[in-house]
Amino acid sequence: MSRVASRIPDKRVLKLIRAFLNAGVLEDGLVRPVDEGTPQGGPLSPFLSNIVLDDLDKELARRGHRFCRYADDCNIYVRSYHAGERVRASISRFLTDKLRLKVNEAKSAVARPEERKFLGFSIANDGSERRIAPKALDKFKDRIREITCRTRGISLQQMIADLTPYLIGWRGYFGFCQTPRVLTNLEAWIRRRLRLYLWRQWRNGHNRFTELRRFGIAKFAASVAAGSPTGLWRMSGHPAVQHALRNHVFDSLGLPESSCLCRPNSIEPPWLDGWCQWMIGGAGITGTPYRSIRFPCPTEQEHPGTLPPPWLTVR
């Protein structure tokens, strides 16, 4: 609190922050007092992180490192694995001895850019594109599987209404990626799950034949599909089912497209103009400007065959 008080003179704000820190944690319906740390998920955690880790920003800038930090997640870019290990040990000592913070060793590592994630994204090894991290994709698919569970027993319209806010929020964040094919494949996967849900709702061969005919499928093709003993997932990719439940059917029900906000190459990699730009401090606080520092970055012509730097992640 002494470090916070040096930056915030208003005692009312300091009293509010202290009340937050002493509020305790609710676990299994019981309030448990806490002696250290900040409540996760609220606005206080990134706020205090930016105040305390401002000294880390200044130290890294003084050493001339290239880095990017958001709240308590920080990536430092170096040219070799040995340099990464050396900087990691040095920065860990600085955080422990000078700032008296504990480094999460389980989440800290020296690795190539595509092997680490930062705010849900990963960077291609040659720095050419921003990708959605595999863990973020797995989390997205798990949530979609939960919403489109085949045993929910609701109408397709209600299911799409449940999907819409999640898809809009997700694409608003991850639409910044430069891999539109990934978003297109996710759209196709979601529509196939919706076809599976409808195919199961139609239940028996008679209803399935009637519904396929209603969507304009020829009598013979509809009878073959309706009488097929194939499983639900495989039938969701059947040509007759796909032709009956085309994309415009789901569009008319309000299913949003994940790729419509994707802006491939909307922001070119900063080193294309011979410079690297990194964001330092203040990015997680609304209304707080961040400082931007530009470092000269060697081009491929100057250093042919140079590999991009691995990431050093300190959390």
XYZ file of C-alpha atoms in Angstrom:
315
model
C 0.000 0.000 0.000
C 2.950 2.325 0.531
C 3.821 2.065 -3.160
C 0.213 2.788 -4.119
C 0.097 5.735 -1.701
C 3.142 7.239 -3.391
C 1.156 7.415 -6.644
C -2.332 8.183 -5.264
C -2.587 11.027 -2.742
C -6.369 10.755 -2.260
C -6.958 8.971 1.058
C -10.518 8.061 0.113
C -9.276 6.013 -2.838
C -6.626 4.365 -0.663
C -9.285 3.455 1.895
C -11.434 1.903 -0.853
C -8.493 -0.135 -2.178
C -7.668 -1.395 1.307
C -11.309 -2.397 1.809
C -11.137 -4.391 -1.439
C -7.988 -6.179 -0.301
C -9.411 -7.018 3.131
C -12.841 -8.111 1.867
C -11.977 -11.814 1.788
C -12.890 -14.543 -0.689
C -16.213 -16.396 -0.983
C -15.670 -20.161 -1.201
C -18.501 -22.713 -0.954
C -20.802 -20.090 0.504
C -18.333 -19.074 3.240
C -16.172 -15.956 3.388
C -12.505 -16.772 3.941
C -10.142 -13.989 5.029
C -7.032 -13.403 2.911
C -3.647 -12.199 4.105
C -2.047 -11.515 0.716
C -2.890 -11.097 -2.957
C -5.711 -9.306 -4.787
C -9.162 -10.571 -5.810
C -9.036 -12.001 -9.329
C -11.497 -11.030 -12.038
C -12.142 -7.501 -10.807
C -10.753 -4.112 -11.859
C -8.398 -3.878 -8.893
C -5.970 -6.597 -10.007
C -4.851 -4.978 -13.325
C -4.911 -1.554 -11.675
C -2.458 -2.567 -8.957
C -0.396 -4.568 -11.461
C 0.187 -1.488 -13.581
C 1.223 0.559 -10.554
C 3.586 -2.025 -9.083
C 5.055 -3.248 -12.381
C 5.745 0.232 -13.690
C 9.198 -0.153 -12.128
C 9.645 -3.331 -14.171
C 8.814 -1.409 -17.357
C 11.425 1.202 -16.541
C 14.043 -1.430 -15.720
C 13.455 -3.313 -18.981
C 13.557 -0.072 -20.967
C 16.795 0.904 -19.218
C 18.366 -2.416 -20.218
C 17.226 -1.971 -23.816
C 15.023 -5.084 -23.952
C 12.113 -5.445 -26.320
C 9.031 -6.454 -24.377
C 5.254 -6.294 -24.168
C 3.286 -6.279 -20.910
C -0.419 -6.313 -20.093
C -1.240 -6.230 -16.371
C 0.850 -9.051 -14.848
C 1.600 -10.855 -18.153
C 4.905 -9.846 -19.698
C 6.789 -11.116 -22.750
C 10.452 -10.218 -23.273
C 12.028 -10.789 -26.678
C 15.633 -11.910 -27.023
C 17.728 -13.409 -29.813
C 18.801 -16.773 -28.427
C 17.776 -19.430 -25.945
C 20.795 -18.771 -23.717
C 20.015 -15.053 -23.668
C 16.451 -15.907 -22.696
C 17.586 -18.031 -19.761
C 19.983 -15.323 -18.623
C 17.365 -12.553 -18.825
C 14.756 -14.741 -17.173
C 16.993 -15.369 -14.167
C 17.961 -11.700 -13.950
C 14.386 -10.402 -14.157
C 13.196 -12.999 -11.652
C 15.793 -11.736 -9.177
C 14.695 -8.151 -9.826
C 11.030 -9.004 -9.191
C 11.808 -11.023 -6.088
C 14.456 -8.825 -4.436
C 13.535 -5.323 -5.576
C 9.735 -5.465 -6.002
C 9.196 -8.340 -3.531
C 6.901 -10.187 -5.918
C 6.582 -13.918 -6.502
C 7.182 -15.188 -10.032
C 4.956 -18.035 -11.209
C 7.612 -20.489 -12.356
C 5.011 -22.891 -13.760
C 3.866 -20.296 -16.323
C 7.282 -18.802 -17.066
C 9.367 -20.295 -19.852
C 11.780 -19.562 -22.683
C 10.254 -20.701 -25.979
C 9.577 -19.811 -29.589
C 6.771 -17.309 -30.257
C 4.366 -19.894 -31.697
C 4.807 -22.074 -28.590
C 3.551 -19.431 -26.164
C 0.309 -17.490 -25.966
C -0.259 -13.880 -24.965
C -3.793 -12.609 -24.295
C -5.211 -15.551 -26.252
C -2.972 -15.056 -29.302
C 0.252 -16.577 -30.569
C 2.657 -15.236 -33.172
C 4.008 -17.184 -36.147
C 7.687 -18.048 -35.839
C 8.567 -15.725 -38.726
C 6.394 -12.965 -37.275
C 4.144 -12.890 -40.330
C 0.747 -13.312 -38.663
C -1.227 -13.298 -35.441
C -2.897 -16.611 -34.659
C -5.512 -17.672 -32.158
C -3.769 -19.725 -29.490
C -4.684 -23.450 -29.408
C -5.888 -23.190 -25.805
C -8.234 -20.340 -26.761
C -9.646 -22.441 -29.604
C -10.153 -25.415 -27.276
C -11.966 -23.216 -24.761
C -14.164 -21.801 -27.534
C -15.090 -25.275 -28.793
C -15.880 -26.502 -25.289
C -18.272 -23.595 -24.808
C -19.938 -24.203 -28.186
C -20.340 -27.902 -27.354
C -22.011 -26.903 -24.092
C -24.456 -24.519 -25.796
C -25.248 -26.899 -28.689
C -25.563 -30.016 -26.557
C -27.823 -32.446 -28.424
C -29.896 -33.232 -25.309
C -30.886 -29.659 -24.370
C -34.450 -30.090 -25.661
C -34.964 -26.517 -26.904
C -35.840 -25.108 -30.304
C -33.193 -24.249 -32.867
C -34.190 -20.579 -32.645
C -33.573 -20.553 -28.889
C -30.229 -22.312 -29.329
C -29.082 -19.724 -31.884
C -30.283 -16.960 -29.551
C -28.036 -18.452 -26.835
C -25.118 -18.691 -29.268
C -25.388 -15.152 -30.631
C -24.034 -13.056 -27.718
C -21.133 -15.438 -27.152
C -20.163 -15.520 -30.843
C -20.396 -11.730 -31.197
C -18.214 -11.154 -28.138
C -15.700 -13.814 -29.166
C -15.305 -12.563 -32.728
C -15.056 -8.969 -31.475
C -11.895 -9.974 -29.616
C -10.357 -12.669 -31.810
C -11.363 -11.021 -35.092
C -8.015 -9.256 -34.756
C -6.292 -12.462 -35.875
C -4.741 -12.786 -39.322
C -5.946 -16.336 -40.018
C -9.455 -15.961 -41.508
C -9.485 -19.612 -42.609
C -9.534 -20.668 -38.946
C -12.674 -18.582 -38.363
C -14.283 -19.920 -41.554
C -13.649 -23.512 -40.432
C -15.149 -22.735 -37.023
C -18.286 -21.378 -38.704
C -18.666 -24.564 -40.738
C -18.143 -26.649 -37.577
C -20.846 -24.696 -35.693
C -23.345 -25.073 -38.535
C -22.663 -28.803 -38.656
C -23.407 -29.095 -34.948
C -26.697 -27.274 -35.525
C -27.546 -29.685 -38.358
C -26.798 -32.568 -36.006
C -29.123 -31.050 -33.403
C -31.981 -30.718 -35.889
C -31.422 -34.204 -37.304
C -31.736 -35.634 -33.798
C -34.863 -33.548 -33.120
C -36.548 -35.021 -36.201
C -36.057 -38.372 -34.450
C -37.519 -40.983 -36.850
C -37.344 -41.741 -40.538
C -40.865 -40.461 -41.315
C -40.267 -37.033 -39.774
C -36.829 -36.769 -41.358
C -38.228 -37.604 -44.788
C -41.004 -35.023 -44.356
C -38.611 -32.287 -43.255
C -36.136 -32.986 -46.050
C -38.927 -32.819 -48.608
C -40.120 -29.554 -47.069
C -36.653 -28.092 -47.668
C -36.799 -29.085 -51.328
C -34.829 -32.350 -51.375
C -35.763 -34.827 -54.102
C -37.933 -37.748 -53.017
C -35.332 -40.446 -53.667
C -32.482 -38.552 -51.960
C -34.717 -37.747 -48.992
C -35.769 -41.378 -48.584
C -32.156 -42.602 -48.741
C -31.024 -40.076 -46.093
C -34.051 -40.644 -43.839
C -33.586 -44.415 -43.889
C -29.851 -44.356 -43.284
C -28.662 -46.037 -40.067
C -25.568 -43.839 -39.974
C -24.730 -41.955 -36.756
C -25.817 -38.390 -36.048
C -22.478 -36.661 -36.615
C -21.846 -38.412 -39.891
C -25.381 -37.669 -41.096
C -24.910 -33.978 -40.298
C -22.398 -33.977 -43.153
C -24.616 -35.940 -45.546
C -25.148 -34.117 -48.887
C -28.952 -34.220 -48.569
C -28.851 -32.755 -45.039
C -26.340 -30.094 -46.025
C -28.353 -29.166 -49.100
C -31.541 -28.905 -47.034
C -29.971 -26.889 -44.213
C -27.833 -24.496 -46.183
C -26.082 -21.474 -44.712
C -28.939 -19.077 -45.492
C -31.257 -21.137 -43.253
C -29.089 -20.356 -40.208
C -28.493 -16.776 -41.369
C -32.255 -16.215 -41.456
C -32.435 -17.380 -37.835
C -29.826 -14.808 -36.789
C -26.674 -16.924 -36.521
C -23.735 -14.446 -36.644
C -20.674 -15.085 -38.761
C -17.379 -15.403 -36.895
C -15.272 -14.207 -39.804
C -17.218 -11.100 -40.815
C -15.164 -8.951 -38.441
C -11.856 -10.603 -39.256
C -9.416 -8.040 -40.615
C -6.571 -10.015 -42.188
C -3.366 -7.992 -42.291
C -5.239 -4.902 -41.086
C -2.128 -3.989 -39.116
C 1.095 -5.055 -40.742
C 3.844 -6.522 -38.547
C 5.737 -3.509 -37.158
C 9.132 -4.715 -38.339
C 8.140 -4.435 -42.013
C 9.197 -0.781 -41.963
C 12.511 -1.579 -40.273
C 11.300 -0.812 -36.714
C 9.752 -2.744 -33.861
C 7.144 -1.031 -31.711
C 6.293 -2.381 -28.275
C 3.606 -1.316 -25.814
C 4.769 -0.624 -22.284
C 2.565 -0.058 -19.213
C -0.920 1.380 -18.743
C -2.639 -0.723 -21.417
C -5.071 -2.377 -19.038
C -6.454 0.805 -17.471
C -9.310 2.629 -19.152
C -8.402 6.216 -19.926
C -4.726 5.709 -19.088
C -2.384 6.367 -22.013
C 0.374 3.879 -22.712
C 3.950 4.679 -23.579
C 5.270 3.510 -26.921
C 8.951 3.004 -27.634
C 10.440 2.259 -31.036
C 13.572 0.179 -31.403
C 15.475 -0.371 -34.642
C 14.946 -3.919 -35.875
C 17.349 -5.572 -38.351
C 15.865 -6.640 -41.659
C 16.262 -10.015 -43.334
C 18.610 -8.481 -45.914
C 20.959 -7.267 -43.194
C 20.975 -10.605 -41.336
C 19.896 -13.378 -43.729
C 18.673 -16.564 -42.114
C 18.202 -15.014 -38.666
C 15.498 -16.695 -36.638
C 12.967 -14.584 -34.759
C 13.558 -14.299 -31.016
C 11.945 -16.727 -28.589
C 9.588 -15.440 -25.947
C 10.458 -15.043 -22.312
C 7.233 -14.954 -20.354
C 7.229 -13.687 -16.769
C 3.944 -13.779 -14.886
